[in-house]
Amino acid sequence: MSAPHILATGRCLPARVVSNEDLSQTVDTSDQWVFSRTGIHSRHFCQSETGLDLALGAARQAMERSGLTAADIGVCLVGTFTPDHASPSTACLLQRELGLPEDTICFDLNAACAGFLYGLQTAHALLPGAPRPYAIVVGAEVISRVMDMTDRNTCVLFGDGAGAAVIRRDETRTWHTVFGARGDQSSIRVQGPGPVPSAIHMEGKPVFRFAAEVVEGSIRQLLEADGLTSVNDLDLVVCHQANARIIDHVAKRLKAREGLFYKNMDRYGNTSAASIPIALDELVQSGALLPGMRVLMVGFGGGLTWAGALLRW
Ligand code: ACO
């Protein structure tokens, strides 16, 4: 067995912070409605920043903290459903900006909000055949680009940002993973390809039910695979930060102790593929996530997709 060892993380958020109060100036909503339904108070939206800027900011931070140089990287993956271009990929542009060697394996992957964990698994699987033993995995989104700012059903939910991790393959470690896909065009959709993508469409209630089902199911599967009987045997659970009510619902069903499930959507909203690496970086930087801790991560979103991983930090 082997598992990815996450050596360092980084994050990058655009400068502009938009509160629920700000949004209530343009759509019929309120901080009270949004916070009570989602746990979100504010989010960051790009003004002049591109998705590449965010990915680069997060990747540079992770690289610096890892102590590695560009010449050590063999794989560079970006999880995103809102890239700057259909082509070139953000990963290819990162190759140039970071100065990664030209034989680095670089591509974007779209698994929506499960994108970071799909990327982690893919990078881990690619590393044995890669030219060098380290990979950089990024989740980067500019969701404001595909949002209808007059649609109160969606414009209050999402935010822009990026998170990154530098990993290597560690043959002495083990991890457990779960991946899933359920083709569904009706509940979450961004139309394309085309000159201008349509605004994101989401049917909130079915997505809520789907999320509650797969998050709980994935956690139960991963606990069983690791021989654990309770979620409280873990040190941390980091779910995709779509809605505090989804997390609270699952935590209650699993009888989790207070604080086990991390939440930061109050400040970022739903940043899709970026939400898990942003959360990991916050936890590492605050000293709450330490080597040896048992961490379980679960992502879910458009596709529909879901992914979970249980590893020791
Ligand atoms: N402000 C005020 N009222 C609003 C707002 C708003 N921003 N948005 C909707 N409403 C209204 C609706 O119009 C509706 O009014 P009506 O009853 O008169 O028709 C009422 O509030 C209730 O709306 P619901 O849709 O029933 O609200 P719900 O409690 O289901 O919450 C929400 C909506 C927050 C979207 C929730 O369903 C949810 O979080 N779903 C899951 C989303 C998710 O997890 N997405 C992850 C994947 S995203 C990806 O992959 C890119």
mmCIF file of N, CA, C and O in Angstrom, residues 158-199:
data_model
loop_
_atom_site.group_PDB
_atom_site.id
_atom_site.type_symbol
_atom_site.label_atom_id
_atom_site.label_comp_id
_atom_site.label_asym_id
_atom_site.label_seq_id
_atom_site.Cartn_x
_atom_site.Cartn_y
_atom_site.Cartn_z
ATOM 1 N N PHE A 158 -22.054 31.019 -3.580
ATOM 2 C CA PHE A 158 -20.706 30.660 -4.037
ATOM 3 C C PHE A 158 -19.680 31.756 -3.798
ATOM 4 O O PHE A 158 -20.032 32.914 -3.587
ATOM 5 N N GLY A 159 -18.405 31.382 -3.873
ATOM 6 C CA GLY A 159 -17.302 32.329 -3.754
ATOM 7 C C GLY A 159 -16.146 31.876 -4.617
ATOM 8 O O GLY A 159 -16.143 30.742 -5.134
ATOM 9 N N ASP A 160 -15.158 32.755 -4.803
ATOM 10 C CA ASP A 160 -13.971 32.449 -5.604
ATOM 11 C C ASP A 160 -12.788 32.177 -4.674
ATOM 12 O O ASP A 160 -12.705 32.758 -3.584
ATOM 13 N N GLY A 161 -11.838 31.376 -5.123
ATOM 14 C CA GLY A 161 -10.635 31.130 -4.323
ATOM 15 C C GLY A 161 -9.858 29.943 -4.840
ATOM 16 O O GLY A 161 -10.272 29.274 -5.799
ATOM 17 N N ALA A 162 -8.717 29.709 -4.206
ATOM 18 C CA ALA A 162 -7.869 28.573 -4.584
ATOM 19 C C ALA A 162 -7.138 28.022 -3.363
ATOM 20 O O ALA A 162 -6.793 28.777 -2.446
ATOM 21 N N GLY A 163 -6.921 26.719 -3.377
ATOM 22 C CA GLY A 163 -6.102 26.069 -2.359
ATOM 23 C C GLY A 163 -5.189 25.080 -3.054
ATOM 24 O O GLY A 163 -5.512 24.593 -4.141
ATOM 25 N N ALA A 164 -4.042 24.807 -2.444
ATOM 26 C CA ALA A 164 -3.061 23.929 -3.107
ATOM 27 C C ALA A 164 -2.364 23.038 -2.086
ATOM 28 O O ALA A 164 -2.261 23.388 -0.910
ATOM 29 N N ALA A 165 -1.881 21.906 -2.575
ATOM 30 C CA ALA A 165 -1.095 20.998 -1.730
ATOM 31 C C ALA A 165 0.069 20.439 -2.537
ATOM 32 O O ALA A 165 -0.085 20.128 -3.721
ATOM 33 N N VAL A 166 1.210 20.330 -1.882
ATOM 34 C CA VAL A 166 2.368 19.652 -2.486
ATOM 35 C C VAL A 166 2.449 18.286 -1.838
ATOM 36 O O VAL A 166 2.405 18.172 -0.605
ATOM 37 N N ILE A 167 2.499 17.253 -2.674
ATOM 38 C CA ILE A 167 2.474 15.885 -2.132
ATOM 39 C C ILE A 167 3.629 15.046 -2.679
ATOM 40 O O ILE A 167 4.218 15.360 -3.713
ATOM 41 N N ARG A 168 3.902 13.983 -1.937
ATOM 42 C CA ARG A 168 4.738 12.920 -2.491
ATOM 43 C C ARG A 168 4.079 11.599 -2.153
ATOM 44 O O ARG A 168 3.196 11.542 -1.283
ATOM 45 N N ARG A 169 4.488 10.559 -2.837
ATOM 46 C CA ARG A 169 3.953 9.228 -2.590
ATOM 47 C C ARG A 169 4.767 8.594 -1.479
ATOM 48 O O ARG A 169 5.991 8.601 -1.539
ATOM 49 N N ASP A 170 4.097 8.088 -0.466
ATOM 50 C CA ASP A 170 4.810 7.481 0.658
ATOM 51 C C ASP A 170 4.402 6.013 0.750
ATOM 52 O O ASP A 170 3.252 5.700 1.072
ATOM 53 N N GLU A 171 5.371 5.129 0.463
ATOM 54 C CA GLU A 171 5.078 3.688 0.410
ATOM 55 C C GLU A 171 4.849 3.099 1.802
ATOM 56 O O GLU A 171 4.367 1.976 1.937
ATOM 57 N N THR A 172 5.173 3.854 2.863
ATOM 58 C CA THR A 172 4.999 3.326 4.219
ATOM 59 C C THR A 172 3.627 3.691 4.792
ATOM 60 O O THR A 172 3.272 3.256 5.882
ATOM 61 N N ARG A 173 2.891 4.507 4.084
ATOM 62 C CA ARG A 173 1.588 4.960 4.591
ATOM 63 C C ARG A 173 0.456 4.226 3.886
ATOM 64 O O ARG A 173 0.636 3.716 2.787
ATOM 65 N N THR A 174 -0.715 4.276 4.505
ATOM 66 C CA THR A 174 -1.910 3.750 3.836
ATOM 67 C C THR A 174 -3.009 4.808 3.904
ATOM 68 O O THR A 174 -2.998 5.674 4.782
ATOM 69 N N TRP A 175 -3.927 4.723 2.970
ATOM 70 C CA TRP A 175 -5.119 5.571 3.038
ATOM 71 C C TRP A 175 -6.289 4.806 2.467
ATOM 72 O O TRP A 175 -6.108 3.752 1.836
ATOM 73 N N HIS A 176 -7.467 5.287 2.716
ATOM 74 C CA HIS A 176 -8.673 4.688 2.144
ATOM 75 C C HIS A 176 -9.399 5.778 1.371
ATOM 76 O O HIS A 176 -9.431 6.933 1.799
ATOM 77 N N THR A 177 -9.962 5.378 0.231
ATOM 78 C CA THR A 177 -10.656 6.368 -0.594
ATOM 79 C C THR A 177 -12.002 5.825 -1.053
ATOM 80 O O THR A 177 -12.222 4.610 -1.070
ATOM 81 N N VAL A 178 -12.873 6.743 -1.436
ATOM 82 C CA VAL A 178 -14.136 6.368 -2.056
ATOM 83 C C VAL A 178 -14.429 7.424 -3.124
ATOM 84 O O VAL A 178 -14.198 8.619 -2.904
ATOM 85 N N PHE A 179 -14.833 6.951 -4.298
ATOM 86 C CA PHE A 179 -15.160 7.873 -5.395
ATOM 87 C C PHE A 179 -16.508 7.489 -5.974
ATOM 88 O O PHE A 179 -16.871 6.300 -5.976
ATOM 89 N N GLY A 180 -17.240 8.482 -6.482
ATOM 90 C CA GLY A 180 -18.527 8.174 -7.079
ATOM 91 C C GLY A 180 -18.928 9.197 -8.128
ATOM 92 O O GLY A 180 -18.489 10.346 -8.096
ATOM 93 N N ALA A 181 -19.772 8.729 -9.059
ATOM 94 C CA ALA A 181 -20.333 9.610 -10.088
ATOM 95 C C ALA A 181 -21.742 9.146 -10.401
ATOM 96 O O ALA A 181 -22.009 7.937 -10.417
ATOM 97 N N ARG A 182 -22.637 10.113 -10.605
ATOM 98 C CA ARG A 182 -24.038 9.799 -10.902
ATOM 99 C C ARG A 182 -24.506 10.850 -11.913
ATOM 100 O O ARG A 182 -24.855 11.964 -11.539
ATOM 101 N N GLY A 183 -24.439 10.475 -13.205
ATOM 102 C CA GLY A 183 -24.758 11.462 -14.250
ATOM 103 C C GLY A 183 -26.116 12.096 -14.050
ATOM 104 O O GLY A 183 -27.117 11.388 -13.918
ATOM 105 N N ASP A 184 -26.153 13.421 -13.987
ATOM 106 C CA ASP A 184 -27.395 14.124 -13.690
ATOM 107 C C ASP A 184 -27.264 15.560 -14.197
ATOM 108 O O ASP A 184 -26.463 16.335 -13.692
ATOM 109 N N GLN A 185 -28.055 15.885 -15.236
ATOM 110 C CA GLN A 185 -27.948 17.233 -15.817
ATOM 111 C C GLN A 185 -28.920 18.210 -15.189
ATOM 112 O O GLN A 185 -28.857 19.406 -15.469
ATOM 113 N N SER A 186 -29.839 17.714 -14.366
ATOM 114 C CA SER A 186 -30.913 18.611 -13.942
ATOM 115 C C SER A 186 -30.609 19.359 -12.648
ATOM 116 O O SER A 186 -31.028 20.498 -12.486
ATOM 117 N N SER A 187 -29.845 18.747 -11.723
ATOM 118 C CA SER A 187 -29.743 19.397 -10.414
ATOM 119 C C SER A 187 -28.653 20.465 -10.337
ATOM 120 O O SER A 187 -28.842 21.469 -9.650
ATOM 121 N N ILE A 188 -27.500 20.271 -10.997
ATOM 122 C CA ILE A 188 -26.482 21.332 -11.063
ATOM 123 C C ILE A 188 -25.972 21.356 -12.499
ATOM 124 O O ILE A 188 -25.531 20.315 -13.019
ATOM 125 N N ARG A 189 -26.013 22.536 -13.131
ATOM 126 C CA ARG A 189 -25.605 22.598 -14.542
ATOM 127 C C ARG A 189 -25.043 23.975 -14.870
ATOM 128 O O ARG A 189 -25.577 25.001 -14.438
ATOM 129 N N VAL A 190 -23.929 23.983 -15.609
ATOM 130 C CA VAL A 190 -23.447 25.204 -16.256
ATOM 131 C C VAL A 190 -23.357 24.852 -17.727
ATOM 132 O O VAL A 190 -22.574 23.966 -18.103
ATOM 133 N N GLN A 191 -24.183 25.492 -18.571
ATOM 134 C CA GLN A 191 -24.260 25.133 -19.990
ATOM 135 C C GLN A 191 -22.947 25.451 -20.700
ATOM 136 O O GLN A 191 -22.290 26.429 -20.394
ATOM 137 N N GLY A 192 -22.564 24.635 -21.662
ATOM 138 C CA GLY A 192 -21.375 24.907 -22.457
ATOM 139 C C GLY A 192 -21.032 23.673 -23.243
ATOM 140 O O GLY A 192 -21.753 22.673 -23.144
ATOM 141 N N PRO A 193 -19.951 23.626 -24.030
ATOM 142 C CA PRO A 193 -19.084 24.773 -24.280
ATOM 143 C C PRO A 193 -19.751 25.761 -25.228
ATOM 144 O O PRO A 193 -20.692 25.414 -25.920
ATOM 145 N N GLY A 194 -19.269 26.946 -25.251
ATOM 146 C CA GLY A 194 -19.821 27.986 -26.111
ATOM 147 C C GLY A 194 -19.056 29.248 -25.856
ATOM 148 O O GLY A 194 -18.224 29.279 -24.957
ATOM 149 N N PRO A 195 -19.328 30.310 -26.592
ATOM 150 C CA PRO A 195 -18.564 31.536 -26.401
ATOM 151 C C PRO A 195 -18.716 32.081 -24.984
ATOM 152 O O PRO A 195 -17.771 32.562 -24.395
ATOM 153 N N VAL A 196 -19.921 31.978 -24.442
ATOM 154 C CA VAL A 196 -20.145 32.460 -23.075
ATOM 155 C C VAL A 196 -20.907 31.373 -22.315
ATOM 156 O O VAL A 196 -21.999 30.987 -22.735
ATOM 157 N N PRO A 197 -20.341 30.841 -21.223
ATOM 158 C CA PRO A 197 -21.091 29.826 -20.485
ATOM 159 C C PRO A 197 -22.323 30.442 -19.836
ATOM 160 O O PRO A 197 -22.315 31.617 -19.488
ATOM 161 N N SER A 198 -23.382 29.642 -19.703
ATOM 162 C CA SER A 198 -24.588 30.155 -19.049
ATOM 163 C C SER A 198 -24.349 30.205 -17.548
ATOM 164 O O SER A 198 -23.405 29.626 -17.037
ATOM 165 N N ALA A 199 -25.221 30.903 -16.844
ATOM 166 C CA ALA A 199 -25.084 30.992 -15.397
ATOM 167 C C ALA A 199 -25.364 29.633 -14.763
ATOM 168 O O ALA A 199 -26.084 28.802 -15.330
#
